[in-house]
Amino acid sequence: MDIDLSRRNKKPRLLLESERERLEEFIDSIHYSARYEHLTHVHKGRIDRHRYSDDQFEYRHVQLPKNMLKKIPADYFDSSKGTLKLLWEEEWRALGITQVLRSAPRNSRSASLRLILFV
């Protein structure tokens, strides 16, 4: 998987205390994919399973609440893509994202592409 590292800030842009406080209410609503999730595709009776990992990285999706995105500082976004930039570890941890699974209720109606890829 080729990752475009130019899509991140030159150095980590840490949140101000006031910015962090605005995001606190959303921390428990962050949805994490299973650590060893497989994508299963059935094609002509054959099942293909794909892991979110390669020789160098393990990948995980994180789904952020839509209202949380509205409160994340603009310089965390890639305006040309309309998505979050590739975040430094200090940046995604400041947003309240961890690599520990949380048990949060799932809302099956809210599937979307508000995802983050850990590298």
Coordinates of C-alpha atoms in Angstrom, one line a residue:
M1 CA 0.0 0.0 0.0
D2 CA 1.5 3.3 -1.0
I3 CA 0.9 6.0 1.6
D4 CA 1.3 9.6 0.5
L5 CA 3.2 11.1 3.4
S6 CA 3.0 14.6 1.8
R7 CA -0.7 14.6 3.0
R8 CA 0.3 15.3 6.6
N9 CA 1.5 18.4 8.5
K10 CA 5.3 19.0 8.3
K11 CA 5.4 18.5 12.1
P12 CA 2.7 17.5 14.6
R13 CA 0.2 20.2 15.2
L14 CA -0.9 19.7 18.8
L15 CA -4.4 20.8 20.0
L16 CA -4.9 23.8 22.2
E17 CA -6.6 23.0 25.5
S18 CA -9.7 24.8 24.3
E19 CA -9.8 22.6 21.2
R20 CA -9.3 19.5 23.2
E21 CA -12.2 20.4 25.5
R22 CA -14.6 20.8 22.5
L23 CA -13.8 17.2 21.5
E24 CA -14.2 15.6 24.9
E25 CA -17.9 14.8 24.5
F26 CA -17.2 12.6 21.5
I27 CA -14.5 10.4 22.8
D28 CA -16.8 7.5 23.9
S29 CA -18.6 7.6 20.5
I30 CA -15.5 6.8 18.4
H31 CA -15.9 3.4 16.7
Y32 CA -12.9 1.1 16.2
S33 CA -12.7 -1.8 13.8
A34 CA -11.7 -5.2 15.1
R35 CA -7.9 -5.5 15.5
Y36 CA -7.7 -8.5 13.1
E37 CA -10.6 -7.7 10.9
H38 CA -10.9 -9.6 7.6
L39 CA -12.7 -8.3 4.6
T40 CA -14.6 -11.1 3.0
H41 CA -15.6 -11.1 -0.6
V42 CA -17.6 -13.9 -2.3
H43 CA -17.0 -14.1 -6.0
K44 CA -18.2 -17.1 -8.1
G45 CA -18.5 -19.2 -5.0
R46 CA -15.0 -18.4 -3.8
I47 CA -14.4 -16.6 -0.5
D48 CA -11.5 -14.2 -0.3
R49 CA -10.2 -12.9 3.1
H50 CA -8.0 -9.9 3.3
R51 CA -6.1 -8.8 6.4
Y52 CA -5.5 -5.1 7.2
S53 CA -1.8 -5.6 7.5
D54 CA 1.4 -6.0 5.5
D55 CA 5.0 -6.8 6.3
Q56 CA 5.5 -3.4 7.9
F57 CA 2.2 -2.1 9.3
E58 CA -1.1 -3.2 10.8
Y59 CA -4.0 -1.1 9.6
R60 CA -7.2 -0.2 11.5
H61 CA -10.2 1.9 10.6
V62 CA -11.6 4.4 13.1
Q63 CA -15.0 5.9 12.6
L64 CA -15.5 9.4 14.0
P65 CA -18.9 10.9 14.9
K66 CA -19.9 13.4 12.2
N67 CA -20.4 16.2 14.8
M68 CA -16.9 15.6 16.1
L69 CA -15.5 16.3 12.6
K70 CA -17.1 19.8 12.7
K71 CA -15.0 20.6 15.8
I72 CA -11.6 19.3 14.7
P73 CA -9.3 22.2 13.7
A74 CA -9.3 23.0 9.9
D75 CA -5.5 22.5 9.6
Y76 CA -6.1 18.8 10.4
F77 CA -7.9 18.5 7.0
D78 CA -6.7 18.1 3.5
S79 CA -8.7 20.8 1.7
S80 CA -7.9 19.3 -1.8
K81 CA -9.3 15.9 -0.7
G82 CA -12.0 17.0 1.7
T83 CA -10.7 14.4 4.3
L84 CA -8.5 14.4 7.4
K85 CA -4.8 14.5 6.6
L86 CA -2.6 11.6 7.5
L87 CA -2.1 12.4 11.2
W88 CA 1.0 12.1 13.3
E89 CA 0.6 9.8 16.3
E90 CA 0.6 12.9 18.6
E91 CA -2.3 14.4 16.6
W92 CA -4.6 11.4 16.6
R93 CA -3.9 10.7 20.2
A94 CA -4.8 14.3 21.0
L95 CA -8.2 13.8 19.3
G96 CA -8.9 11.0 21.8
I97 CA -8.1 8.1 19.4
T98 CA -6.4 5.2 21.0
Q99 CA -5.2 1.8 19.7
V100 CA -7.2 0.0 22.5
L101 CA -10.6 -1.4 21.6
R102 CA -13.5 0.3 23.4
S103 CA -16.9 -1.2 23.8
A104 CA -19.2 1.4 22.5
P105 CA -22.7 0.8 21.2
R106 CA -22.9 0.5 17.4
N107 CA -25.4 2.4 15.3
S108 CA -25.8 0.5 12.1
R109 CA -27.5 3.4 10.4
S110 CA -24.4 5.6 10.6
A111 CA -22.0 3.8 8.3
S112 CA -19.9 6.4 6.4
L113 CA -16.4 7.1 5.2
R114 CA -15.2 9.1 8.2
L115 CA -12.3 6.7 8.7
I116 CA -8.7 7.0 9.8
L117 CA -6.0 4.6 8.8
F118 CA -3.3 3.9 11.4
V119 CA 0.2 3.4 10.0

